[in-house]
PDB file of C-alpha atoms and ligand atoms in Angstrom:
ATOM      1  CA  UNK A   1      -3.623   9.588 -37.759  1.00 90.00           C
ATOM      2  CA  UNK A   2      -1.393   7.894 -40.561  1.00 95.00           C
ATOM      3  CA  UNK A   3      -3.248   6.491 -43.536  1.00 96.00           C
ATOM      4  CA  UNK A   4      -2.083   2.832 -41.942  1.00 96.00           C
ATOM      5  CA  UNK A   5      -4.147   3.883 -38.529  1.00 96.00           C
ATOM      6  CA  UNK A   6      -6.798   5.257 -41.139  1.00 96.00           C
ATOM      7  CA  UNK A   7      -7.219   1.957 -42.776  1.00 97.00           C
ATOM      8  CA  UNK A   8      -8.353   0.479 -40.044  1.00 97.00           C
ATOM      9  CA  UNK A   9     -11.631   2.499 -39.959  1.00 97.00           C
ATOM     10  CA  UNK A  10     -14.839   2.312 -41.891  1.00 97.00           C
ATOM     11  CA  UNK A  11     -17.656   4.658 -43.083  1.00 97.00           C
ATOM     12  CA  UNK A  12     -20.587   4.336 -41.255  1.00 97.00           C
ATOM     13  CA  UNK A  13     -23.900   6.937 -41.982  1.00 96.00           C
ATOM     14  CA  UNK A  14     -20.989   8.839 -43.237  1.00 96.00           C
ATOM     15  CA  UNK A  15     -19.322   8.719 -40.367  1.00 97.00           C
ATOM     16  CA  UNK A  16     -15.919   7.363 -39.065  1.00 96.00           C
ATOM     17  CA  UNK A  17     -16.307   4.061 -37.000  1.00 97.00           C
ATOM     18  CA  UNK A  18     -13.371   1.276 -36.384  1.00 97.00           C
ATOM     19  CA  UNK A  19     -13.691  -1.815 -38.638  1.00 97.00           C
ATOM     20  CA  UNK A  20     -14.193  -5.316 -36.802  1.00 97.00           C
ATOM     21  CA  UNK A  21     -10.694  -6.437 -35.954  1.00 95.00           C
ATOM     22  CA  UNK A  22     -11.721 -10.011 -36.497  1.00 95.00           C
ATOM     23  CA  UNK A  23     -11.913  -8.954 -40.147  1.00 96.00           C
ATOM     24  CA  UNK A  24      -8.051  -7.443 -39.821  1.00 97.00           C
ATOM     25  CA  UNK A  25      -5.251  -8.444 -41.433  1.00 96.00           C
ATOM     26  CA  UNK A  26      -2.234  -9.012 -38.777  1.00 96.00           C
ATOM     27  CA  UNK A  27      -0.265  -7.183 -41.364  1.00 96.00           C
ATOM     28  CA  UNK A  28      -2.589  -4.472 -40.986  1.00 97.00           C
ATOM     29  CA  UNK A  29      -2.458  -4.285 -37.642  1.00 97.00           C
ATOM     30  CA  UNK A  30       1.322  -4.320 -37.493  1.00 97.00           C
ATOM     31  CA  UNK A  31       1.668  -1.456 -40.178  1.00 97.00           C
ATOM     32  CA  UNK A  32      -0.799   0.451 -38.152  1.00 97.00           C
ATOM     33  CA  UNK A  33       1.941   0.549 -35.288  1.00 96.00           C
ATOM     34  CA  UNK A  34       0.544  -2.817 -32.845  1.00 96.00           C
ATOM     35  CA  UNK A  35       2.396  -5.397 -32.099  1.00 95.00           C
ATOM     36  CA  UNK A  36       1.505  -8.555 -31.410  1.00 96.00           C
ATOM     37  CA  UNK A  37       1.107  -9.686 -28.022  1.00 95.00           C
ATOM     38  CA  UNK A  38      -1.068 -11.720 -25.493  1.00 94.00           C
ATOM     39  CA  UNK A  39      -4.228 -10.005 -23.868  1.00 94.00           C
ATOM     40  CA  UNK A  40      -3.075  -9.833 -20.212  1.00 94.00           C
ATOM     41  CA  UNK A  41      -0.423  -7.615 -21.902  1.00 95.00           C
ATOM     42  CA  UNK A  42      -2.844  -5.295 -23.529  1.00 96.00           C
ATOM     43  CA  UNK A  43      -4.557  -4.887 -20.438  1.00 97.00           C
ATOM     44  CA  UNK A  44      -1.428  -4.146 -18.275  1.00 97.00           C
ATOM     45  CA  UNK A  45      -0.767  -1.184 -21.218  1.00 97.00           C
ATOM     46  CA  UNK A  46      -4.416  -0.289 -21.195  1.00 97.00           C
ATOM     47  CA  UNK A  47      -4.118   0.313 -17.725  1.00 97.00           C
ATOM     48  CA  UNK A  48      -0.310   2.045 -17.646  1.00 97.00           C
ATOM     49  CA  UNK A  49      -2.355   4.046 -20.513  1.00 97.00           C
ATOM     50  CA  UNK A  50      -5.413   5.203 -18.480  1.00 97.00           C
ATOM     51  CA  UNK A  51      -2.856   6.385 -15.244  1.00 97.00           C
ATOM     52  CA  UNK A  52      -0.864   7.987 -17.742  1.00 97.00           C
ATOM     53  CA  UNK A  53       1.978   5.768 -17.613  1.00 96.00           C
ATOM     54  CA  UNK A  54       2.158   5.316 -13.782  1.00 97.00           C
ATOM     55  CA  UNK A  55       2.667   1.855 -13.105  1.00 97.00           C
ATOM     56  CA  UNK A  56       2.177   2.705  -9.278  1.00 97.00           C
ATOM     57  CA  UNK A  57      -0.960   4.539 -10.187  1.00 97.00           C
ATOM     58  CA  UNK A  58      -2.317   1.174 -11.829  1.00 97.00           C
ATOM     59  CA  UNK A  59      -1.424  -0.818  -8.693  1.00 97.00           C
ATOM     60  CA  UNK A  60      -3.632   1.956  -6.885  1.00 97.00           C
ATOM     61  CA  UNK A  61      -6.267   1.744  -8.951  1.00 97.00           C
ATOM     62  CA  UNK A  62      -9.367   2.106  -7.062  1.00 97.00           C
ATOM     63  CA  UNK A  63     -11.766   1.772  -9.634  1.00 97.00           C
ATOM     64  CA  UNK A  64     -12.542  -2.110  -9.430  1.00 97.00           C
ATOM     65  CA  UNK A  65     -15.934  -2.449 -11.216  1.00 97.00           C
ATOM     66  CA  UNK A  66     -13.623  -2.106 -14.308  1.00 97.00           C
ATOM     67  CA  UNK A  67     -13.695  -4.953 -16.265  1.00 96.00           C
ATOM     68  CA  UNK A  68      -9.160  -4.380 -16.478  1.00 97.00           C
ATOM     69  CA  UNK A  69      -8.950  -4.306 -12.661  1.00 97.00           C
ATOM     70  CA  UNK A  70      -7.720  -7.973 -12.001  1.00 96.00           C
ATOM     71  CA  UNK A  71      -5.597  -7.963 -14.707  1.00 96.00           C
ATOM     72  CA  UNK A  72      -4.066  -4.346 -13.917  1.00 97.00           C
ATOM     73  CA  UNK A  73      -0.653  -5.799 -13.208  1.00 96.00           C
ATOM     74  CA  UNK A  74      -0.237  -8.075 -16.170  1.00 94.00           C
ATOM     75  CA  UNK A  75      -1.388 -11.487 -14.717  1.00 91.00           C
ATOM     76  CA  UNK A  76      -4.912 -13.321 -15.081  1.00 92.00           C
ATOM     77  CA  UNK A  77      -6.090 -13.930 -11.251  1.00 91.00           C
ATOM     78  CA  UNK A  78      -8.742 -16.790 -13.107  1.00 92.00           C
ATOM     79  CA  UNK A  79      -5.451 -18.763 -14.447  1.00 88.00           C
ATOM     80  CA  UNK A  80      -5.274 -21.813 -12.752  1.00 87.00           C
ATOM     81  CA  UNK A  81      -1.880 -22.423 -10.994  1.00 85.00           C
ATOM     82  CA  UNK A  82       0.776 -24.450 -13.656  1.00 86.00           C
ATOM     83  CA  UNK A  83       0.737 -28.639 -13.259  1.00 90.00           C
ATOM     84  CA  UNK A  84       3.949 -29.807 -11.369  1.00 91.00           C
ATOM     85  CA  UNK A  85       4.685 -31.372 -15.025  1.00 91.00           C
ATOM     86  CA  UNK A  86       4.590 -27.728 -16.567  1.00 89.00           C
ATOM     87  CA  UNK A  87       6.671 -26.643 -14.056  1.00 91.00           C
ATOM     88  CA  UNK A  88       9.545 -29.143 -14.083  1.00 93.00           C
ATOM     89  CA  UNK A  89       9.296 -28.508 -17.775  1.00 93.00           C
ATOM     90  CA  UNK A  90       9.732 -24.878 -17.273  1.00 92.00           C
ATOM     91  CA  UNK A  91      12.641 -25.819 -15.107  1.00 93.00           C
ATOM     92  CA  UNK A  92      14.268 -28.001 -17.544  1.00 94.00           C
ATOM     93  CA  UNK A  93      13.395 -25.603 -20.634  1.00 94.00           C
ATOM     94  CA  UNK A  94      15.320 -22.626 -18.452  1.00 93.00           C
ATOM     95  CA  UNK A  95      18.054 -25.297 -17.776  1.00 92.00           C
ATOM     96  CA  UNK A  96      18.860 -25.761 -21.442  1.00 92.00           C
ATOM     97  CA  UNK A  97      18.758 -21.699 -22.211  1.00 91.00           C
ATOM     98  CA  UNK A  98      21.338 -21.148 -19.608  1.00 89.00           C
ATOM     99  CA  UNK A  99      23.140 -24.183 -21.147  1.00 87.00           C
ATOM    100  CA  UNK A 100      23.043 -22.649 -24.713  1.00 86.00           C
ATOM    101  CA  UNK A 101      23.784 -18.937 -22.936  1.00 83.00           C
ATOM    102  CA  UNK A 102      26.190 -19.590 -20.933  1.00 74.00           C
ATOM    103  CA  UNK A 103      29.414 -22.288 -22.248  1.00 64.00           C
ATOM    104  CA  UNK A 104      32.146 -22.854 -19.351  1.00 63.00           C
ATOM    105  CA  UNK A 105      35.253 -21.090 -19.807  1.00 65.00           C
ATOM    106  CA  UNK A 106      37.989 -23.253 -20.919  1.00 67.00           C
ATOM    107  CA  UNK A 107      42.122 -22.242 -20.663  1.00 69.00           C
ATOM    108  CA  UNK A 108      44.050 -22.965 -23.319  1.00 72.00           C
ATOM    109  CA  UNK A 109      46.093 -26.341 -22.411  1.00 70.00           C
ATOM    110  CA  UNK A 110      42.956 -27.274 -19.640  1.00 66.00           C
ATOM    111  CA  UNK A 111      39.996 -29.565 -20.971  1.00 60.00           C
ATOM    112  CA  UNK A 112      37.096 -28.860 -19.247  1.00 55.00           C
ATOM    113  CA  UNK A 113      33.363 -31.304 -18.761  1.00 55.00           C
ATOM    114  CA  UNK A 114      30.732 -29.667 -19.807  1.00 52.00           C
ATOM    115  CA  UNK A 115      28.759 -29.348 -16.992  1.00 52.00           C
ATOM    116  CA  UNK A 116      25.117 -28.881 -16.908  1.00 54.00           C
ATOM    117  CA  UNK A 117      25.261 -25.172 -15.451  1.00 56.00           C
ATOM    118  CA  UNK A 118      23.199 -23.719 -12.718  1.00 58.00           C
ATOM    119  CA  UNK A 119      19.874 -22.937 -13.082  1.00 60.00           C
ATOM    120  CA  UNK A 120      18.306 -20.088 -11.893  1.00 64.00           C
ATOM    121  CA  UNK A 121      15.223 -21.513 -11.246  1.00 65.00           C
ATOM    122  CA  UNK A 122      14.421 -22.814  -8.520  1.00 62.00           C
ATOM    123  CA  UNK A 123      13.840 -26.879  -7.273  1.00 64.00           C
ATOM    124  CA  UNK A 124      10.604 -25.644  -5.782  1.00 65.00           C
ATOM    125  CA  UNK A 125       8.006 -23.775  -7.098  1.00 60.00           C
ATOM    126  CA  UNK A 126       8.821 -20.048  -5.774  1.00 57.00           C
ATOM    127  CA  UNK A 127       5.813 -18.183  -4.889  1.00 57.00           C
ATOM    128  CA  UNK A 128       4.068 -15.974  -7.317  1.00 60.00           C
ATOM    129  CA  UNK A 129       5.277 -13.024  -8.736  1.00 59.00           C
ATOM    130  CA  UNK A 130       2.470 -11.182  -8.476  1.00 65.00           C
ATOM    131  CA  UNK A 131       2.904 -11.758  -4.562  1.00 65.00           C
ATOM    132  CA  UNK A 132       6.247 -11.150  -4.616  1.00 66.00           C
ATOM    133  CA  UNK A 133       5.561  -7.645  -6.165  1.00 69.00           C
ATOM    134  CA  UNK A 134       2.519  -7.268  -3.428  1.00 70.00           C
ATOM    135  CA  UNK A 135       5.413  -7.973  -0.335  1.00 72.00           C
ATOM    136  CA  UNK A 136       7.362  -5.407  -2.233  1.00 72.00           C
ATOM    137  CA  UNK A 137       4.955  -2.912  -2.658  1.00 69.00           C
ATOM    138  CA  UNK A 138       3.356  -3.333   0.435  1.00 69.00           C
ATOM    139  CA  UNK A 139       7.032  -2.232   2.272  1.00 71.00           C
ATOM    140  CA  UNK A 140       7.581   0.257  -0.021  1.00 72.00           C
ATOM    141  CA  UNK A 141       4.408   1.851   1.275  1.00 66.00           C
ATOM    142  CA  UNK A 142       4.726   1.039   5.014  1.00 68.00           C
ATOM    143  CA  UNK A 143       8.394   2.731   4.653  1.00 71.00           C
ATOM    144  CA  UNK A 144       6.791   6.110   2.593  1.00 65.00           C
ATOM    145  CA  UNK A 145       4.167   5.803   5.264  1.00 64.00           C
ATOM    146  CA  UNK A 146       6.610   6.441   8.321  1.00 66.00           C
ATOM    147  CA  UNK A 147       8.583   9.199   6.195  1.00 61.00           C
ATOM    148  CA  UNK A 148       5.602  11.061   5.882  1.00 58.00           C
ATOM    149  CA  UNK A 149       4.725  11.127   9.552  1.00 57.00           C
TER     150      UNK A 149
HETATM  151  S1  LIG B   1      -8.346  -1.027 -13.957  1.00 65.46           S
HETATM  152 FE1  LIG B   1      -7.983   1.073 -13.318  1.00 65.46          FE
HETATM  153  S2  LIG B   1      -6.095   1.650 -14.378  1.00 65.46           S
HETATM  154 FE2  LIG B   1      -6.916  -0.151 -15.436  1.00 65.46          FE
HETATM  155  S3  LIG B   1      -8.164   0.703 -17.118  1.00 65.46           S
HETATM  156 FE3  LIG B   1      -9.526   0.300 -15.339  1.00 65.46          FE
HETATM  157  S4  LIG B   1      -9.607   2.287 -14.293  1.00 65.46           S
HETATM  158 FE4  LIG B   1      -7.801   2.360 -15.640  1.00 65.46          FE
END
């Protein structure tokens, strides 16, 4: 343990105990080695953590009176689903990145409009990715399933 890591304990009946992280400095935290990032995300390491860095061991996971289990794979099942606004704005908002990322190729001699580009994102709302990664997993087990037999 680094004297950063060491900071953030305290002496308690002489013993070593971790301080209240309310009562952390981020710049604390960040010189003790985290970084910042949202809960969901600290759960999905937690997890990749506990299973020893397996994420397929995670999406296993059979132990579902933990209190990590529905957010094992990095989503929150108790989000609600995003308003059609936040979605078109999500559309637009990826829009304008691939705008900025992406500038048309122009010849010399040839003048060129600059055309809004492509999206990647889809008109309609593509399903989730969580069950997107379920369809995926779920063939990449029927599949090991048959090798096996
Ligand atoms: S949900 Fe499973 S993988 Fe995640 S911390 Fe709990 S026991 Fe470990």
């Amino acid at each position: 343990m680094n004297p950063a890591q060491k900071a953030l304990l305290e002496k308690r009946d002489g013993w070593d105990v971790g301080r209240n992280p309310r009562a952390v400095s981020r710049d604390e935290l960040i010189a003790a080695g985290h970084k910042p990032m949202s809960a969901q995300k600290a759960l999905r390491l937690r997890c990749l953590d506990c299973c020893v860095g397996s994420a397929n061991e995670v999406r296993l996971c059979t132990a579902v009176s933990c209190p990590a289990w529905p957010f094992r794979l990095g989503s929150s099942p108790w989000r609600p689903p995003a308003s059609e606004a936040r979605q078109e704005a999500q559309r637009q908002a990826g829009a304008r990145l691939a705008l900025r990322q992406s500038p048309p190729t122009v010849h010399r001699g040839e003048t060129q409009e600059r055309a809004a580009p492509a999206t990647t994102l889809p008109a309609e709302p593509s399903p989730r990715p969580d069950a997107q990664r379920e369809r995926a997993f779920q063939t990449q087990a029927t599949r090991s399933a048959e090798v096996r037999r």
